[in-house]
PDB file of C-alpha atoms and ligand atoms in Angstrom:
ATOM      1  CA  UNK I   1       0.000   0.000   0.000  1.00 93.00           C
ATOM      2  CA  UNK I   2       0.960   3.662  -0.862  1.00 96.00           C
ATOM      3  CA  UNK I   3       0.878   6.336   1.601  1.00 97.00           C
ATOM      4  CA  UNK I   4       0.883  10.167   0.307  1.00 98.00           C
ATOM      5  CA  UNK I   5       0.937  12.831   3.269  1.00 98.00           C
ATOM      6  CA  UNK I   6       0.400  15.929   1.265  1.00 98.00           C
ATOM      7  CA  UNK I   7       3.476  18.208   2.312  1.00 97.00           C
ATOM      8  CA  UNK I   8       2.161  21.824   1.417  1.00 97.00           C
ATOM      9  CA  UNK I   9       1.713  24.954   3.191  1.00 98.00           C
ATOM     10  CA  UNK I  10      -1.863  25.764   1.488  1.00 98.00           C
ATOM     11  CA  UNK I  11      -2.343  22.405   2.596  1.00 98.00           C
ATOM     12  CA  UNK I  12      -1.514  22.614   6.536  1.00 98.00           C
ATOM     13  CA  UNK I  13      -2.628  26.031   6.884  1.00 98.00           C
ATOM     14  CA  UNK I  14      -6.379  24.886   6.197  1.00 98.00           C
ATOM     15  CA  UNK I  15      -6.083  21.760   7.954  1.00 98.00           C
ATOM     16  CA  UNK I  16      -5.334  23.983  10.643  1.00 98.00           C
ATOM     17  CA  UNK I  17      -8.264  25.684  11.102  1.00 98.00           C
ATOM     18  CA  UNK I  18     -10.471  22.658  10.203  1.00 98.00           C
ATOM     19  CA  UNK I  19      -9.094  21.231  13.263  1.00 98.00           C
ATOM     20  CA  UNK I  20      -9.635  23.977  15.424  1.00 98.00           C
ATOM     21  CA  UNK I  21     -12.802  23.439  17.976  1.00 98.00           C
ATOM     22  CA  UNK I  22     -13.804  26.873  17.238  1.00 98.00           C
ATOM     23  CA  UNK I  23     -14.323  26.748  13.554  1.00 98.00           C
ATOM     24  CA  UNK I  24     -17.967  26.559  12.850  1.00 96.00           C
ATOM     25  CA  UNK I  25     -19.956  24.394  10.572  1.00 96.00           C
ATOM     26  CA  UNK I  26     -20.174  26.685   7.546  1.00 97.00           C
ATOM     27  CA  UNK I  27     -16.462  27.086   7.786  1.00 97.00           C
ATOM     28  CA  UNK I  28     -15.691  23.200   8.284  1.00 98.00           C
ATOM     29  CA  UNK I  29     -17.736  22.754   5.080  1.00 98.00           C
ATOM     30  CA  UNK I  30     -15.695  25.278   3.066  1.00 98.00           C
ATOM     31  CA  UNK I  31     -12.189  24.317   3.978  1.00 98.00           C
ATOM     32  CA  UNK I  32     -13.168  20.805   3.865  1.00 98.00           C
ATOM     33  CA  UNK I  33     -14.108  21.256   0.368  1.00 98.00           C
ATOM     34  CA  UNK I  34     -11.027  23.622  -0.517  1.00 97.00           C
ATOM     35  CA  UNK I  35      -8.597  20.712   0.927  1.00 98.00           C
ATOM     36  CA  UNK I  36     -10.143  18.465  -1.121  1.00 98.00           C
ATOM     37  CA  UNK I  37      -9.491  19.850  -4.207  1.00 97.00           C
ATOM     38  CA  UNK I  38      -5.652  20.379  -3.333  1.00 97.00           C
ATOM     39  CA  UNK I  39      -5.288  16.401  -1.972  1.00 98.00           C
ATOM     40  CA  UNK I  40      -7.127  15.659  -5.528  1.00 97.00           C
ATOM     41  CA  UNK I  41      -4.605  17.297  -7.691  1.00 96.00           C
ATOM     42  CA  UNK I  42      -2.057  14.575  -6.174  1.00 97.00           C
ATOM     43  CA  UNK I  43      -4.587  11.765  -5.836  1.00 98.00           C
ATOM     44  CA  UNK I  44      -5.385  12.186  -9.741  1.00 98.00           C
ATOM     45  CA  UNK I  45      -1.530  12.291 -10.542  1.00 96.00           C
ATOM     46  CA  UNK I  46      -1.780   8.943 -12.218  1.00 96.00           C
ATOM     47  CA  UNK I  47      -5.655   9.212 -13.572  1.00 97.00           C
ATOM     48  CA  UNK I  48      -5.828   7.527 -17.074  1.00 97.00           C
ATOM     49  CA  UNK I  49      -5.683  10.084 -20.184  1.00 97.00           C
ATOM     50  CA  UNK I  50      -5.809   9.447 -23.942  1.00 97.00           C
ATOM     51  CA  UNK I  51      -4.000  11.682 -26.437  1.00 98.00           C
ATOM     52  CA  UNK I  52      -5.850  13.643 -28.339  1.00 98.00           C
ATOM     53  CA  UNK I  53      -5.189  17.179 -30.833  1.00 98.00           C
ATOM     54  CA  UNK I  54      -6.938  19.813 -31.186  1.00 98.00           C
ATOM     55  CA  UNK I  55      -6.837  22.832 -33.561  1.00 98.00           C
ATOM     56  CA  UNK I  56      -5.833  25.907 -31.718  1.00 98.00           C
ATOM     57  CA  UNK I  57      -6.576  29.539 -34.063  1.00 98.00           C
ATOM     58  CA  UNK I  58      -3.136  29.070 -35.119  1.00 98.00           C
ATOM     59  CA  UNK I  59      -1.852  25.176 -35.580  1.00 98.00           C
ATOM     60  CA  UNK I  60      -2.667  21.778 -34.370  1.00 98.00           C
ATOM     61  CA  UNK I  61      -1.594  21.113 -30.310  1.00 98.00           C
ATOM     62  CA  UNK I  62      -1.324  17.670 -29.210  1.00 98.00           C
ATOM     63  CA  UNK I  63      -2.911  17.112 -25.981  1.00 98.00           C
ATOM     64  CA  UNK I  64      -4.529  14.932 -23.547  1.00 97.00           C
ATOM     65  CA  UNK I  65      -8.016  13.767 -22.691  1.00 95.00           C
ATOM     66  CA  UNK I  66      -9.773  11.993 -19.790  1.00 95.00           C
ATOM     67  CA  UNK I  67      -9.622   8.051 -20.788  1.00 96.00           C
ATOM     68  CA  UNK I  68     -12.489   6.084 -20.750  1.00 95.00           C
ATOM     69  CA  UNK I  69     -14.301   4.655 -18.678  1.00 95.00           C
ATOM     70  CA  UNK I  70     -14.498   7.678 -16.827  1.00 96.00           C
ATOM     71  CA  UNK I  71     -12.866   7.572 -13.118  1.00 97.00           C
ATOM     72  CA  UNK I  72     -15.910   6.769 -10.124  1.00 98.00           C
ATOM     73  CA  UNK I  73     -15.935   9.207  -7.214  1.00 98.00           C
ATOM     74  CA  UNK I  74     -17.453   6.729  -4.029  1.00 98.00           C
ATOM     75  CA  UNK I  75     -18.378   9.273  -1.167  1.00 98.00           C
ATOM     76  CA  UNK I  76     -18.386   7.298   2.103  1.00 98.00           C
ATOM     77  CA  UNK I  77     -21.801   9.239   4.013  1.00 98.00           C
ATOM     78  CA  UNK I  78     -22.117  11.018   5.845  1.00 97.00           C
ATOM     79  CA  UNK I  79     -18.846  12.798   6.501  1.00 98.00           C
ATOM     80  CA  UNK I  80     -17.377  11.954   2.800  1.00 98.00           C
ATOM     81  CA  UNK I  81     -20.296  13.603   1.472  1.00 98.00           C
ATOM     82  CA  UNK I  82     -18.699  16.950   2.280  1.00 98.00           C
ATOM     83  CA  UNK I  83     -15.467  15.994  -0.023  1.00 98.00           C
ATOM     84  CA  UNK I  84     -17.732  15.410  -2.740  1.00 98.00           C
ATOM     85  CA  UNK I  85     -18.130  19.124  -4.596  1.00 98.00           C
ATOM     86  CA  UNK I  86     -14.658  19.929  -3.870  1.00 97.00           C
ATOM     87  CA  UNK I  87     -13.395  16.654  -5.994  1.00 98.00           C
ATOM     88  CA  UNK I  88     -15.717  16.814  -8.929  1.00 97.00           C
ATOM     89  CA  UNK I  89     -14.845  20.325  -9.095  1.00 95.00           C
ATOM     90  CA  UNK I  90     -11.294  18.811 -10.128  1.00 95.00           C
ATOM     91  CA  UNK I  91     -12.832  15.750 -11.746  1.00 96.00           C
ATOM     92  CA  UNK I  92     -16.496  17.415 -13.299  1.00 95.00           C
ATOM     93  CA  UNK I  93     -16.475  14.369 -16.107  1.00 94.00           C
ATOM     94  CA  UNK I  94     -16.025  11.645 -13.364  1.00 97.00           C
ATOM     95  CA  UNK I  95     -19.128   9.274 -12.411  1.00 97.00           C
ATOM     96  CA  UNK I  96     -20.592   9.309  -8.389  1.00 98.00           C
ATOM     97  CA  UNK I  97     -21.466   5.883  -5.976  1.00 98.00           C
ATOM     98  CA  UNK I  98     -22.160   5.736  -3.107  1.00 98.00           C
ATOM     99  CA  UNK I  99     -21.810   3.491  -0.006  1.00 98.00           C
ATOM    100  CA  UNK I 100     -23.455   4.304   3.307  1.00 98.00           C
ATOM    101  CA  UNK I 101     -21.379   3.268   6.363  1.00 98.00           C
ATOM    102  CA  UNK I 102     -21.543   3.770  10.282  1.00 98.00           C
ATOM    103  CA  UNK I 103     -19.140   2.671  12.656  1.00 97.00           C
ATOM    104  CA  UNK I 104     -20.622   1.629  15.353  1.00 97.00           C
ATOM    105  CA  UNK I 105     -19.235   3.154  18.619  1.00 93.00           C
ATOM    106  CA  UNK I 106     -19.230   0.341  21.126  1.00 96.00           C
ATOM    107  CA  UNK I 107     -17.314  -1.779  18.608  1.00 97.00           C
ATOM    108  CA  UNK I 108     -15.520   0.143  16.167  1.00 97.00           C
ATOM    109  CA  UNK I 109     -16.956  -2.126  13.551  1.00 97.00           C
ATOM    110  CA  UNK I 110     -18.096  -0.609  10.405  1.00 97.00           C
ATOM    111  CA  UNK I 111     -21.628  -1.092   9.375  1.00 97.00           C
ATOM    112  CA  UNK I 112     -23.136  -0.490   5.535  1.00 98.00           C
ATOM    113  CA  UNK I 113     -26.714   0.688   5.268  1.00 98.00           C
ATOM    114  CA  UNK I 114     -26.662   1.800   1.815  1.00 98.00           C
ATOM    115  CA  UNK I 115     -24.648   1.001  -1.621  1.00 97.00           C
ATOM    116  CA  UNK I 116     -25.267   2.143  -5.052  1.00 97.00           C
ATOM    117  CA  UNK I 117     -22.627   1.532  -7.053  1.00 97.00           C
ATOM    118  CA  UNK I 118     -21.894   0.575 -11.172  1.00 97.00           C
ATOM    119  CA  UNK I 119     -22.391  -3.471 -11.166  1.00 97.00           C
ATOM    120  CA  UNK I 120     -19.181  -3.859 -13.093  1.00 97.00           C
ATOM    121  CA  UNK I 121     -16.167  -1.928 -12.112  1.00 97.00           C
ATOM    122  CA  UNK I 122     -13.286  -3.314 -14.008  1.00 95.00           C
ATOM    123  CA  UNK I 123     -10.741  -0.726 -15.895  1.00 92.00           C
ATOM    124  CA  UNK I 124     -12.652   1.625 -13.596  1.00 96.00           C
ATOM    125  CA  UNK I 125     -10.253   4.117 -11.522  1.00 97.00           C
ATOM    126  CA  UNK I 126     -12.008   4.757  -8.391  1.00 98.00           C
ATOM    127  CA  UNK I 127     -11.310   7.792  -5.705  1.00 98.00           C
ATOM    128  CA  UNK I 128     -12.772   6.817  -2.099  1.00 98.00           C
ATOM    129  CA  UNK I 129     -13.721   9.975   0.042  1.00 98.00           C
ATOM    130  CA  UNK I 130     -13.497  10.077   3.473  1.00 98.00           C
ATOM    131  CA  UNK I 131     -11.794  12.342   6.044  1.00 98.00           C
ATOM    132  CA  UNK I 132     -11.380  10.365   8.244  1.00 98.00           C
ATOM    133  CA  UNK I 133      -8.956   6.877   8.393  1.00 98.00           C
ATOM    134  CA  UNK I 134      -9.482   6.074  12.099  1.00 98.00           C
ATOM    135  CA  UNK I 135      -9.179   2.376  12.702  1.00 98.00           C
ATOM    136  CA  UNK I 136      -9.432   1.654   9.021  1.00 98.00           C
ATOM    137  CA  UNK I 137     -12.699  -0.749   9.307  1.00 98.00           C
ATOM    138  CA  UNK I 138     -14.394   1.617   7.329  1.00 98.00           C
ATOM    139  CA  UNK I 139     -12.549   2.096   4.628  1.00 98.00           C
ATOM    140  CA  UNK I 140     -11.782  -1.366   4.502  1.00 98.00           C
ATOM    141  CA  UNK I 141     -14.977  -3.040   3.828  1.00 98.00           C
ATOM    142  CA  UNK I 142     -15.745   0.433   0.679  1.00 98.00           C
ATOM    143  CA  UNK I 143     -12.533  -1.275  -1.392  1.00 98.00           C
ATOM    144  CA  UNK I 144     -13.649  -5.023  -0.224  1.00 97.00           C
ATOM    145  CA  UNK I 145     -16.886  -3.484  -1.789  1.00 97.00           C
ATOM    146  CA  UNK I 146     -15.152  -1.901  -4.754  1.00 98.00           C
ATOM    147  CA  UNK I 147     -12.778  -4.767  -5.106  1.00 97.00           C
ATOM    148  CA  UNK I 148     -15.811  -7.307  -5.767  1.00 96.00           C
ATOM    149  CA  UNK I 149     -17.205  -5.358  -8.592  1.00 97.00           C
ATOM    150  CA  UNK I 150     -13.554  -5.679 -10.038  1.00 96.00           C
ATOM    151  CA  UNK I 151     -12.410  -2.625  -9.432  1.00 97.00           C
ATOM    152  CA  UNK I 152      -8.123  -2.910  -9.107  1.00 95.00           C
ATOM    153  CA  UNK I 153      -7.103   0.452  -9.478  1.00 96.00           C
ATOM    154  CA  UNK I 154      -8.450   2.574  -5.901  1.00 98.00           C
ATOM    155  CA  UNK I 155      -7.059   5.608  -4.669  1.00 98.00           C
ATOM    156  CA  UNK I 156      -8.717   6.817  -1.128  1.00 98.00           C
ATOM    157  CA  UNK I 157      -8.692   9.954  -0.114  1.00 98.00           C
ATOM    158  CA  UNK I 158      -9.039  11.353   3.230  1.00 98.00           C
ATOM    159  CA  UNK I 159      -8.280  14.604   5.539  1.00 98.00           C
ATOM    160  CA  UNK I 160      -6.729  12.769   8.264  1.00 98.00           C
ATOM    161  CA  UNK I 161      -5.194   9.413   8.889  1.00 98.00           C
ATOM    162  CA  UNK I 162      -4.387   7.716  12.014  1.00 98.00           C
ATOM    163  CA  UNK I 163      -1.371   5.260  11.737  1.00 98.00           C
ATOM    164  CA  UNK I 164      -3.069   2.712  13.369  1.00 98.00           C
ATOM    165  CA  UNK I 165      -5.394   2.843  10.368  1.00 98.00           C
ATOM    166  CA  UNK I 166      -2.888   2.812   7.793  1.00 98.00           C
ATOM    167  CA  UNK I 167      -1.464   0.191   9.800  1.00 98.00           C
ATOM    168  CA  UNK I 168      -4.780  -1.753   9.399  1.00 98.00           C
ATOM    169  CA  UNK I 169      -4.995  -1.566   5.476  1.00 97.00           C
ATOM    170  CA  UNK I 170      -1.599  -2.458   4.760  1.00 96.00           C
ATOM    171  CA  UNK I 171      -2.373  -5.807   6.533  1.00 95.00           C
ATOM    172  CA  UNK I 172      -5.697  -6.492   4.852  1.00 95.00           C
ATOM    173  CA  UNK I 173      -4.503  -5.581   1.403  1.00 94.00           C
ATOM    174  CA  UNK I 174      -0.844  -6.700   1.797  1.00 90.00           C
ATOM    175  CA  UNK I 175      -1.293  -9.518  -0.532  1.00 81.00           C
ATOM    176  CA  UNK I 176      -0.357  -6.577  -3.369  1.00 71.00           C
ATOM    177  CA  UNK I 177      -2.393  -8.296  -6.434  1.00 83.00           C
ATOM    178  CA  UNK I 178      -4.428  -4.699  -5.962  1.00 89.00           C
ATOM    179  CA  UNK I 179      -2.096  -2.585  -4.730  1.00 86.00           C
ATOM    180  CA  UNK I 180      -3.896   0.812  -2.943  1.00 96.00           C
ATOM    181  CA  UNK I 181      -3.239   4.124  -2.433  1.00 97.00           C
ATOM    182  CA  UNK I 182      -3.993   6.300   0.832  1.00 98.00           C
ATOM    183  CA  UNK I 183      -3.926  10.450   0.162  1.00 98.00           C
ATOM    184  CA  UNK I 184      -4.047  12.316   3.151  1.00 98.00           C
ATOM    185  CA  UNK I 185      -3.462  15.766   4.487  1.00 98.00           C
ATOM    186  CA  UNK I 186      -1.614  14.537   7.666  1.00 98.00           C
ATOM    187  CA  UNK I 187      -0.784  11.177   9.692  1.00 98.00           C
ATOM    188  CA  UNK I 188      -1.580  11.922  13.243  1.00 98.00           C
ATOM    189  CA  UNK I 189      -0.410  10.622  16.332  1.00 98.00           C
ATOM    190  CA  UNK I 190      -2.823   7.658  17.384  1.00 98.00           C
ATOM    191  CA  UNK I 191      -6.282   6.866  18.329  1.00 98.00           C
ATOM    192  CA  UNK I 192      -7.666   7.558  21.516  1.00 98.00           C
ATOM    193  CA  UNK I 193      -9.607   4.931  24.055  1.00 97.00           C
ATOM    194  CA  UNK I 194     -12.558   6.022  21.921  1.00 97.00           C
ATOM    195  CA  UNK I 195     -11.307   5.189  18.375  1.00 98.00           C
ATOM    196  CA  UNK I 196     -10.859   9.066  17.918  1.00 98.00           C
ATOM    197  CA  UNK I 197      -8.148   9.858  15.941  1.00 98.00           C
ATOM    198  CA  UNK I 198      -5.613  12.457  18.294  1.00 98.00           C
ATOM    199  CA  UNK I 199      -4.990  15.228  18.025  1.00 98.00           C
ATOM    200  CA  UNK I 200      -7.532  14.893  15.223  1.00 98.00           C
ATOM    201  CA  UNK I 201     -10.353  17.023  14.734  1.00 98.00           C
ATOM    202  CA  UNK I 202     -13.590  15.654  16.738  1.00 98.00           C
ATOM    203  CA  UNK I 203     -16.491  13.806  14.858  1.00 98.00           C
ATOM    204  CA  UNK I 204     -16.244  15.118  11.052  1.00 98.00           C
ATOM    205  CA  UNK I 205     -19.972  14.148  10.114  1.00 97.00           C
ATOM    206  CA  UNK I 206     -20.888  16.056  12.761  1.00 97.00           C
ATOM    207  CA  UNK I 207     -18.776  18.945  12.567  1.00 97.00           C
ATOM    208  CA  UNK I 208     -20.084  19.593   8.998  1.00 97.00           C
ATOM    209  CA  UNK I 209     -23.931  18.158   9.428  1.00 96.00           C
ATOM    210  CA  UNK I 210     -24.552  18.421  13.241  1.00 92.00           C
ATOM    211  CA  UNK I 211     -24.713  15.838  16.075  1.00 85.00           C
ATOM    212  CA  UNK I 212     -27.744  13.202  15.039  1.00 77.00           C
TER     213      UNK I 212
HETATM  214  O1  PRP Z   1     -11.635   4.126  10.368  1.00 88.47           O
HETATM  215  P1  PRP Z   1     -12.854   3.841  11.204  1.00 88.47           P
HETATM  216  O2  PRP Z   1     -12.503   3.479  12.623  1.00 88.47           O
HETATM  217  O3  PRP Z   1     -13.759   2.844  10.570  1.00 88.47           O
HETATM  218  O4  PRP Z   1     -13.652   5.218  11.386  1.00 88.47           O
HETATM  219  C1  PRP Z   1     -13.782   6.171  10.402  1.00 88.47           C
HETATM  220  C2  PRP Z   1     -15.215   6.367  10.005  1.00 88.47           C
HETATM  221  O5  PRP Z   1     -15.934   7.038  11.057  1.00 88.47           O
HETATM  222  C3  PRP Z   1     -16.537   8.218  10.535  1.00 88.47           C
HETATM  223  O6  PRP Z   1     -17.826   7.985  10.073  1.00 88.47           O
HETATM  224  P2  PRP Z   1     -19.067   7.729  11.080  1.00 88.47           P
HETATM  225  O7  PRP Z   1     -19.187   6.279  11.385  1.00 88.47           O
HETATM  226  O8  PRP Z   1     -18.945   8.643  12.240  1.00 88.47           O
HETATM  227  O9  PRP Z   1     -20.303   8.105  10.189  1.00 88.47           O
HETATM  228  P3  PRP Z   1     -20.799   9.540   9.696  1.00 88.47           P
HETATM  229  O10 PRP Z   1     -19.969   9.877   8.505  1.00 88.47           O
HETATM  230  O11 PRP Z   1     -22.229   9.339   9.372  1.00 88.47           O
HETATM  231  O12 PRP Z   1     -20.599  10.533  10.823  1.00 88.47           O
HETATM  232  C4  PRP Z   1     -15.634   8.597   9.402  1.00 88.47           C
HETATM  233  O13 PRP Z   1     -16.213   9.485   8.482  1.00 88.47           O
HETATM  234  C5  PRP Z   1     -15.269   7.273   8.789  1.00 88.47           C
HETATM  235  O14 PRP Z   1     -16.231   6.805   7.872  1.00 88.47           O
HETATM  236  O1  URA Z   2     -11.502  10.865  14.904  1.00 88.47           O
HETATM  237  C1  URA Z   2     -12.488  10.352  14.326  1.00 88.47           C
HETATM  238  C2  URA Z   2     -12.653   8.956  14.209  1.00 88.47           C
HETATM  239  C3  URA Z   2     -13.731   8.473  13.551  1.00 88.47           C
HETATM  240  N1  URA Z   2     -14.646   9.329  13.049  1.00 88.47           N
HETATM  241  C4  URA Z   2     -14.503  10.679  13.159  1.00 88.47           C
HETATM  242  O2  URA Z   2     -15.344  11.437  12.663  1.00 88.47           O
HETATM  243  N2  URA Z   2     -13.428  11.151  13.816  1.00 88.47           N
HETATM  244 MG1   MG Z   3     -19.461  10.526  12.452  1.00 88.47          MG
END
């Protein structure tokens, strides 16, 4: 497994302020979005392209296009929800599943209560949004999910990783056959007695939707 830690200063100085208790919702939502878009230009580093030309007023240019099939942006709701805009901003050509996944407190195990995605995923490159890689059960089972449609090409993307997390994945997908790729703005210290990743930021679904 790859691990990217984004190393720039736009990059840390909005992370910053995401993490900060008193940053309010509409603010969360906006620099969530904004890091997004920066972790995507690295995440899409490799994205498939074809080459194309095209006539410019003045000559032929040789050039690039998106390949097909198009890359799939998976949101993991709630929290990844808020990461969506800010990657098809980057990506406005790219396809959108879904996959609806609670972990559940008491046992930090990762439940799925909702999943519409493409049937057939093969030669698909597929972006995973979430912000947060905590113990890594979630994000596990949405490429076990991916992986089954025959997806073997997934990039996840998230604004914070603990390394217990990262730990996690490379175990589960060590056998390498599908190799994946982890973007994140920063690798934190650890998790807490709670599964909360320290120093962290709190609850991310909540910080952008509210406590439910
Ligand atoms: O790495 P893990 O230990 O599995 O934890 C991380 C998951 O927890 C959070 O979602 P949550 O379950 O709070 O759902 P929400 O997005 O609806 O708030 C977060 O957005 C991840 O999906
Ligand atoms: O720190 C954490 C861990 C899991 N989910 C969150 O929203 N935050
Ligand atoms: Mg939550």
């Amino acid at each position: 497994m790859e691990t990217l830690v984004v190393d720039h200063p736009l990059v840390a100085h909005k992370l910053t302020t995401l993490r900060d208790v008193r940053t309010d919702s509409p603010t969360f939502r906006r620099l969530a979005d904004e890091l997004v878009t920066l972790l995507a230009y690295e995440a899409t580093r490799d994205v498939r392209v074809t080459d194309v030309t095209v006539d410019t007023p003045l000559a032929p240019a040789h050039g690039v296009r998106l390949a097909r099939p198009v890359p799939l942006v998976v949101p993991i709701l709630r929290a990844g929800l808020g990461m969506l805009d800010g990657m098809t901003r980057l990506l406005p050509t790219a396809e959108v599943g879904f996959l609806g996944m609670i972990r559940d407190e008491s046992t930090l195990k990762a439940q799925t209560y909702a999943t519409r995605l493409p049937e057939d995923l093969s030669g698909r490159q597929c972006y995973v949004l979430d912000p947060m890689l905590a113990t890594g059960g979630t994000l596990a089972a949405a490429i076990h999910f991916l992986f089954d449609r025959g997806a073997r090409d997934v990039t996840a993307i998230c604004l914070l990783a603990a390394p217990e997390g990262i730990a996690y994945l490379d175990e589960a997908f060590r056998s390498g056959d599908r190799p994946i790729r982890v973007v994140t703005a920063a690798l934190d210290e650890r998790l807490n007695e709670n599964g909360y990743i320290v120093p962290g930021l709190g609850d991310a679904g909540d910080r952008l939707y509210g406590v439910v």
